[in-house]
mmCIF file of C-alpha atoms in Angstrom:
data_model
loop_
_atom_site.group_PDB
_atom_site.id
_atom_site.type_symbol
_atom_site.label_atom_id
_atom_site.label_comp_id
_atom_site.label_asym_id
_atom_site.label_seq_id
_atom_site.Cartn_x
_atom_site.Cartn_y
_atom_site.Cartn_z
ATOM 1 C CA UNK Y 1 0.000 0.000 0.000
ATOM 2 C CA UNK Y 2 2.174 2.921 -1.386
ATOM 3 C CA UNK Y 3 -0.133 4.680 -3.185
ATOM 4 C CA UNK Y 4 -0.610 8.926 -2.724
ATOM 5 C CA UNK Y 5 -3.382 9.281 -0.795
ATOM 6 C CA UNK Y 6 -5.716 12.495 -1.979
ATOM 7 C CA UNK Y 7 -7.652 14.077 0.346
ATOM 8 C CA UNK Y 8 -10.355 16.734 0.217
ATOM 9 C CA UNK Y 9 -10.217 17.229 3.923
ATOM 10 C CA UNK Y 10 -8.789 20.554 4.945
ATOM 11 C CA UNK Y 11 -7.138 19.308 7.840
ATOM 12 C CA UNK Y 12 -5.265 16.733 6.111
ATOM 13 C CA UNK Y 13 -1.520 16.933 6.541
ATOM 14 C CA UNK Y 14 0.551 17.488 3.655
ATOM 15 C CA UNK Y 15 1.405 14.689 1.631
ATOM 16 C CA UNK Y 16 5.036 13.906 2.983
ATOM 17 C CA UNK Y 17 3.239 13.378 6.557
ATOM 18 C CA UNK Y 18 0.507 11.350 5.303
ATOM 19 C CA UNK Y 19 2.752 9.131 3.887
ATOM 20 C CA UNK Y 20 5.211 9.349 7.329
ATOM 21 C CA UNK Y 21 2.069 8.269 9.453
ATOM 22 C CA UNK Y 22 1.272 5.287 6.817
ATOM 23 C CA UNK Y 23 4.750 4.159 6.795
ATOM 24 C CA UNK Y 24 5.079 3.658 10.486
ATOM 25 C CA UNK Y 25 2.239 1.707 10.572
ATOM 26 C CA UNK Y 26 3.175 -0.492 8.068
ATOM 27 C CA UNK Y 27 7.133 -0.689 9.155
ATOM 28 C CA UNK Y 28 6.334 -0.862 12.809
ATOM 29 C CA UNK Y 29 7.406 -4.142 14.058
ATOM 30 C CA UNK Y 30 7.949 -5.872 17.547
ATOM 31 C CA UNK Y 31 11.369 -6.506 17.707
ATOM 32 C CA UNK Y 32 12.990 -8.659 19.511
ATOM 33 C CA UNK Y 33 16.858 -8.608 18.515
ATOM 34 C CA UNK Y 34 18.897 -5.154 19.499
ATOM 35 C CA UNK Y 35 22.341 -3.755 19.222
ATOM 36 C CA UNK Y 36 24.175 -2.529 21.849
ATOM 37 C CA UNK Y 37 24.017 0.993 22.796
ATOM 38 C CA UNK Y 38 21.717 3.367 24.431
ATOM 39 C CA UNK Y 39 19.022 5.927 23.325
ATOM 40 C CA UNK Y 40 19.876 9.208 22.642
ATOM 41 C CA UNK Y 41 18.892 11.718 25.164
ATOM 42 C CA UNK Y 42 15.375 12.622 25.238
ATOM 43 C CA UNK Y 43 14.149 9.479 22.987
ATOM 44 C CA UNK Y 44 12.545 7.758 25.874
ATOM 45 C CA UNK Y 45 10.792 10.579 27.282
ATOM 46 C CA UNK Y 46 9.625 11.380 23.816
ATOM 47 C CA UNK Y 47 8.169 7.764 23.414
ATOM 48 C CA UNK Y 48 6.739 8.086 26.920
ATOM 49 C CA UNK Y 49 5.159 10.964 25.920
ATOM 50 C CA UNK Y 50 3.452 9.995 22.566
ATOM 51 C CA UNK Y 51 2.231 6.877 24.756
ATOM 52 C CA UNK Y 52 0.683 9.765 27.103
ATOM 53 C CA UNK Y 53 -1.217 11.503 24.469
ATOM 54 C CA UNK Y 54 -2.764 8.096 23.551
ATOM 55 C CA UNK Y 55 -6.860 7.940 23.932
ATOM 56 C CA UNK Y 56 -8.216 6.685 27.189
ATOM 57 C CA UNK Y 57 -11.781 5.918 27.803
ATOM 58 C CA UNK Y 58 -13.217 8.352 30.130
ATOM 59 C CA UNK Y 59 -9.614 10.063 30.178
ATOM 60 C CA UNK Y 60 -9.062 7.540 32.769
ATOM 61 C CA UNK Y 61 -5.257 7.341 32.000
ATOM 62 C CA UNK Y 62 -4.736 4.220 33.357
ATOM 63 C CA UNK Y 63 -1.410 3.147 32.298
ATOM 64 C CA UNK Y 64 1.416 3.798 34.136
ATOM 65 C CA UNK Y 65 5.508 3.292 33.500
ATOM 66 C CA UNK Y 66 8.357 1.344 35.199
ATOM 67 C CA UNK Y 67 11.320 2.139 33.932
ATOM 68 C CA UNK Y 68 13.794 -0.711 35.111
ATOM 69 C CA UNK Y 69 17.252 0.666 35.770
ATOM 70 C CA UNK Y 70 18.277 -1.769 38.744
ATOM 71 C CA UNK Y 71 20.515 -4.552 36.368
ATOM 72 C CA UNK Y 72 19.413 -7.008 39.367
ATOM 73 C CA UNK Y 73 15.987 -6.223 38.970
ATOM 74 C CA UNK Y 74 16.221 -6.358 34.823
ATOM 75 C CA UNK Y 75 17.854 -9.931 35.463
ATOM 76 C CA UNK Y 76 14.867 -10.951 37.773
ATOM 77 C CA UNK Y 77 12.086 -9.892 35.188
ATOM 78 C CA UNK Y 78 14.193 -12.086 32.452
ATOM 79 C CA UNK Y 79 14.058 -15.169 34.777
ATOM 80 C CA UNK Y 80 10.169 -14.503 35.366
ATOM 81 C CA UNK Y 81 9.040 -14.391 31.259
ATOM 82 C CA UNK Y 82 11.834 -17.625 30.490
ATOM 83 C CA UNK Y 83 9.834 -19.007 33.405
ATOM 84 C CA UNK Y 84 6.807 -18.851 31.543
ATOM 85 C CA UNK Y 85 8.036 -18.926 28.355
ATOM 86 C CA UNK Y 86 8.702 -22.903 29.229
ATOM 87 C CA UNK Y 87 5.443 -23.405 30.923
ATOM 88 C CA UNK Y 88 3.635 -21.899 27.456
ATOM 89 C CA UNK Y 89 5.616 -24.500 25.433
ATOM 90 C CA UNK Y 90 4.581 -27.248 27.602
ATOM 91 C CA UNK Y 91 0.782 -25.723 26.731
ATOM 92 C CA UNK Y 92 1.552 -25.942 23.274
ATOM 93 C CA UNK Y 93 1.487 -29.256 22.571
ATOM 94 C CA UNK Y 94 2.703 -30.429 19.342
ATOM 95 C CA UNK Y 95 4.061 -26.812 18.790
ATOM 96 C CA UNK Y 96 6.394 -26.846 21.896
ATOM 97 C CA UNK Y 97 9.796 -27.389 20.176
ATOM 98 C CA UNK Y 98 8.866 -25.049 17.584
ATOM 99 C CA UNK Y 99 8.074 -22.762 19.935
ATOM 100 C CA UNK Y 100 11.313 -22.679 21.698
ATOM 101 C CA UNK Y 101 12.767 -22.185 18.747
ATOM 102 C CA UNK Y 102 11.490 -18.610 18.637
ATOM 103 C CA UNK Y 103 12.980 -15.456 20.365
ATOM 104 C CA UNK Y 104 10.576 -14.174 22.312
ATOM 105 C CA UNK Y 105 12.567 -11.105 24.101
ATOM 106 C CA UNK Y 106 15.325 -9.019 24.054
ATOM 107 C CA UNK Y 107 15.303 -7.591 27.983
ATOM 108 C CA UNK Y 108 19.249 -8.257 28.388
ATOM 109 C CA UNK Y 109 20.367 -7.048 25.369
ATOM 110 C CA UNK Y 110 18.379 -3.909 24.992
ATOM 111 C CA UNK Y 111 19.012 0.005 25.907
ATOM 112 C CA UNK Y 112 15.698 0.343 28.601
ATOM 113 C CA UNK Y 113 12.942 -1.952 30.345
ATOM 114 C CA UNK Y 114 9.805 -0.417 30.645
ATOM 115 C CA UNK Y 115 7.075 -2.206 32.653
ATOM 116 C CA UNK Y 116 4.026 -0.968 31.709
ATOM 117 C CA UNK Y 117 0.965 -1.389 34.354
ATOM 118 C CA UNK Y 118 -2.582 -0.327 34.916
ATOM 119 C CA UNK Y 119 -3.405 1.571 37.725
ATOM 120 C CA UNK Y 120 -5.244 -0.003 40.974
ATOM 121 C CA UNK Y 121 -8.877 1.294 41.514
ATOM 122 C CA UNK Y 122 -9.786 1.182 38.179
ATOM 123 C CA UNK Y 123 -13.800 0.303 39.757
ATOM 124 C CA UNK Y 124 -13.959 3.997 40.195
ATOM 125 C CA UNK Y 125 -13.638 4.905 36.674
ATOM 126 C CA UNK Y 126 -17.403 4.147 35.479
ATOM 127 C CA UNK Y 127 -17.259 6.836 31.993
ATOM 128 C CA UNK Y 128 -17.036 4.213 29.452
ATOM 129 C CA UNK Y 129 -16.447 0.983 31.625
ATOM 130 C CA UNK Y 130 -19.729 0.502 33.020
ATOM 131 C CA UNK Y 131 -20.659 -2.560 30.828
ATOM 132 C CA UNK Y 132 -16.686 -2.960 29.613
ATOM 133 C CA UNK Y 133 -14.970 -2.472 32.316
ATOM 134 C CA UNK Y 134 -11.531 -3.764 30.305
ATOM 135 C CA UNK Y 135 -12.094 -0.515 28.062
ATOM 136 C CA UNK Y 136 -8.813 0.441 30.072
ATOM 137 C CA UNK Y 137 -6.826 -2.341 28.899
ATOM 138 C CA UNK Y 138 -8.043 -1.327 25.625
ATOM 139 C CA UNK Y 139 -6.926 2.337 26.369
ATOM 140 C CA UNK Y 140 -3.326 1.404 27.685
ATOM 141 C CA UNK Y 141 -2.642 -0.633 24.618
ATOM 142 C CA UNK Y 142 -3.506 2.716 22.676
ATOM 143 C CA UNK Y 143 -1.172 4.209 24.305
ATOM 144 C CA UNK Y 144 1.791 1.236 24.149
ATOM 145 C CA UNK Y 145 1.036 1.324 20.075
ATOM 146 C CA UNK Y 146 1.447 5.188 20.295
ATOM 147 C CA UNK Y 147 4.980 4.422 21.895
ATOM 148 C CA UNK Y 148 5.814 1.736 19.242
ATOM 149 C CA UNK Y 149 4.925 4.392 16.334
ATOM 150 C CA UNK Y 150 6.993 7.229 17.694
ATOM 151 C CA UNK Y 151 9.936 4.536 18.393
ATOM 152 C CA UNK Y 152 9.656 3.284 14.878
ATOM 153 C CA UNK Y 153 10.177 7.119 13.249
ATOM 154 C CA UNK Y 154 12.971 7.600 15.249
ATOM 155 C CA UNK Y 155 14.897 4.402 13.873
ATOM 156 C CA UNK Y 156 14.154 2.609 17.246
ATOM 157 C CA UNK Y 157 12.845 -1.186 17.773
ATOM 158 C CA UNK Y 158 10.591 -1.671 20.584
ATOM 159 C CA UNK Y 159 9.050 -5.065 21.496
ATOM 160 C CA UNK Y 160 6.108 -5.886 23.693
ATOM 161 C CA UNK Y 161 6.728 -8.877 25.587
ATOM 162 C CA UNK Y 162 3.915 -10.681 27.779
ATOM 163 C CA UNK Y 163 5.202 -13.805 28.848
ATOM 164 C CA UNK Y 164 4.833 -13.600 32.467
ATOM 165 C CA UNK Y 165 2.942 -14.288 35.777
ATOM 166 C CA UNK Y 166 1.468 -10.973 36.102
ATOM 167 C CA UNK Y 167 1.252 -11.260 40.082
ATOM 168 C CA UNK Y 168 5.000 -12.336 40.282
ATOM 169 C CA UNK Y 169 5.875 -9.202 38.073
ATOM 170 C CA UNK Y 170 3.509 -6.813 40.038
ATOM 171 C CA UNK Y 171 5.360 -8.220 43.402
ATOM 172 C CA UNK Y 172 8.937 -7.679 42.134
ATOM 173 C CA UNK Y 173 8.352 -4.294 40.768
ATOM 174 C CA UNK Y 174 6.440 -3.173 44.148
ATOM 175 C CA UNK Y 175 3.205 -2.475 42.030
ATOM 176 C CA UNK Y 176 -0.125 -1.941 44.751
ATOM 177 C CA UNK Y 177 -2.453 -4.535 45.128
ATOM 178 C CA UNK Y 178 -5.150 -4.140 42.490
ATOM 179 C CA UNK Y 179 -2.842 -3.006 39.750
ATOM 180 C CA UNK Y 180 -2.355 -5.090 36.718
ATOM 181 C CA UNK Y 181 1.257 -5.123 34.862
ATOM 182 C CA UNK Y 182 0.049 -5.648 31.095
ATOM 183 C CA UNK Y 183 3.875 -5.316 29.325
ATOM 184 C CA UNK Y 184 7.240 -5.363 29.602
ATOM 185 C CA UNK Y 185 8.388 -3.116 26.712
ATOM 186 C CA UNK Y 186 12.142 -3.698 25.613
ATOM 187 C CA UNK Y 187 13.736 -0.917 23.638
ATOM 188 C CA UNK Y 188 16.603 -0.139 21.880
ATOM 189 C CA UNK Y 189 18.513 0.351 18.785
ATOM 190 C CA UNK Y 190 18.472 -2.622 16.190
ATOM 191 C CA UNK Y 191 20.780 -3.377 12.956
ATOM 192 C CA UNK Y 192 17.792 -3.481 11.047
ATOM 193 C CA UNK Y 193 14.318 -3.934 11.422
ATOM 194 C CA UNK Y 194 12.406 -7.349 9.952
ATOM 195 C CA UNK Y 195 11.307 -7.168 6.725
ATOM 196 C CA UNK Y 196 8.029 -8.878 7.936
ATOM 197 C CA UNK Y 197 6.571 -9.378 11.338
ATOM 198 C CA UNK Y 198 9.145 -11.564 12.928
ATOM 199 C CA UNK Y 199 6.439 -14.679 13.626
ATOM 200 C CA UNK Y 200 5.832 -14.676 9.827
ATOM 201 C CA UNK Y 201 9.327 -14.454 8.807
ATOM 202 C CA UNK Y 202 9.475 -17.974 11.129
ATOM 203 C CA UNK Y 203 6.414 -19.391 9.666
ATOM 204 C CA UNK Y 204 4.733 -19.420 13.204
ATOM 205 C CA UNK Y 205 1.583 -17.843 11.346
ATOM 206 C CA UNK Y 206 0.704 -15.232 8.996
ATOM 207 C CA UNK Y 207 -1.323 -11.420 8.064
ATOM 208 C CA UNK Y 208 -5.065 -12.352 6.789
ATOM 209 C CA UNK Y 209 -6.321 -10.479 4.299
ATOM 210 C CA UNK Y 210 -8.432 -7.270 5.073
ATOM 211 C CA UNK Y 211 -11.648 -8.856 3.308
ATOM 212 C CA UNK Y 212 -11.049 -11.577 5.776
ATOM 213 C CA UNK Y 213 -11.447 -9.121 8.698
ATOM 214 C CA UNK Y 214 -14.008 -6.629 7.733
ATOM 215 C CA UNK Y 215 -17.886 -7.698 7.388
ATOM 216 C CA UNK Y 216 -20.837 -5.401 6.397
ATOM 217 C CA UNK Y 217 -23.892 -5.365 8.515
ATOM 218 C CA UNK Y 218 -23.496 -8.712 10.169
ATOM 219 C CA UNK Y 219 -20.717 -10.753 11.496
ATOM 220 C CA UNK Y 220 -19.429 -13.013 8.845
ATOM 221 C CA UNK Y 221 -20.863 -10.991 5.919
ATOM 222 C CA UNK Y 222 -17.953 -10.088 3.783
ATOM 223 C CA UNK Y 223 -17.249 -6.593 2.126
ATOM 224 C CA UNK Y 224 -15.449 -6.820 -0.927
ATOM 225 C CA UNK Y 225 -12.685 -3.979 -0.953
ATOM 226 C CA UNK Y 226 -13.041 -2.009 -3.652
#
C-alpha cells in the first residue's frame, strides 16, 4: 500500500506526513533482537510521551511506566518471562519445540525496560467501563502502540513482551495490590528492522487479508474492498 493518498479534507496533513504516518504503521514491528548501545537523550521521554497523548476511555489514563534501571531487577524480570516462556511451550502441545525455537525477548540485550501497568482502583472509573470495564486495557494498549509508532520514526525497535505471571511481576516491581502489569516493553537500537513481522518471517503464522477481517452489517458478511 504505497499509493498517494488524496484528500479533500482541509485538515489533512501534507502529503510527505501522510505518507510518514502510513509508513510507520506499516514498518512498525515488535522486535525482539537489538544492538548494543543506548538511546539518545530525550528518545525515551519522547516515546513516553506519545504513549501519554494516547486515547483513554473516560480520560481515565490508566497506564502507568516502570522504567527498570536496577541490572538485578532487569535480570529478575528475564528469569520470570523464560519461566513462563517454558510453561507456554509445555501448553503448546505439538508446537512446543517449535516454539522454543522462537525469540521471544530481548530484555538483556536492549538500551531500557519499561514495565508498563494499569493503575489499581480502576472500579472507580465508570465513563465508558460501566458494561466494559476492560475498556482500560483497551486504552493502555492505545497508548503502548502510540509508543511503538513514535519509536519506529525515530529508527528505534521496541518489542512488547507478555510472557509472564502478572502477580509475580507486580510483586517484584512493588506495584499496589489491584494493579495489573500488562507489558514489559524492551527498547533499543536494532541493525535493522524485519522485513516482515518476525512470527511470519518464522512461519509461526501469517497477516489475513483485510476482506477476511471486515464484514458489512453482520458478522461473517464479507465486504469486498473495492
Amino acid at each position: 500500500m504505497n499509493e498517494e493518498i488524496q484528500s479533500a479534507s482541509p485538515h489533512a496533513f501534507p502529503q510527505a506526513q501522510i505518507d510518514g504516518v502510513y509508513r510507520a504503521i506499516r514498518e512498525r514491528r515488535d522486535v525482539r533482537h537489538f544492538k548494543p548501545g543506548p538511546l539518545e537523550a530525550g528518545q525515551l521521554e519522547r516515546f513516553i510521551a506519545a504513549a501519554h497523548n494516547g486515547p483513554s476511555v473516560g480520560l481515565m489514563q490508566p497506564w502507568r511506566f516502570i522504567r527498570i534501571a536496577s541490572p538485578a531487577l532487569r535480570a529478575q524480570i528475564h528469569q520470570l518471562v523464560d519461566d513462563e516462556r517454558k510453561l507456554t511451550a509445555e501448553a503448546l502441545g505439538q508446537r512446543a519445540e517449535e516454539f522454543m525455537r522462537l525469540k521471544v525477548e530481548g530484555i538483556l540485550a536492549c538500551a531500557e525496560v519499561l514495565v508498563v501497568g494499569l493503575i489499581d482502583r480502576r472500579e472507580r472509573f465508570v465513563f465508558g467501563r460501566r458494561t466494559m470495564p476492560e475498556m482500560d486495557l483497551a486504552s493502555a494498549s492505545c497508548a503502548i502502540q502510540n509508543f511503538w509508532l513514535a519509536a519506529r520514526a525515530e529508527g528505534i525497535g521496541a518489542g512488547w513482551v507478555s510472557l509472564f505471571d502478572p502477580q509475580r511481576l507486580r510483586e517484584v516491581c512493588g506495584m499496589p495490590e489491584g494493579s495489573q502489569p500488562i507489558a514489559v516493553l524492551c527498547v533499543g537500537r536494532v541493525e535493522e528492522f524485519y522485513r516482515a513481522p518476525m512470527l511470519e518471517l518464522e512461519r509461526w503464522d501469517q497477516r489475513m487479508p483485510v476482506q477476511q477481517i471486515l464484514y458489512e452489517d453482520s458478522w461473517g458478511a464479507q465486504q469486498q474492498i473495492v
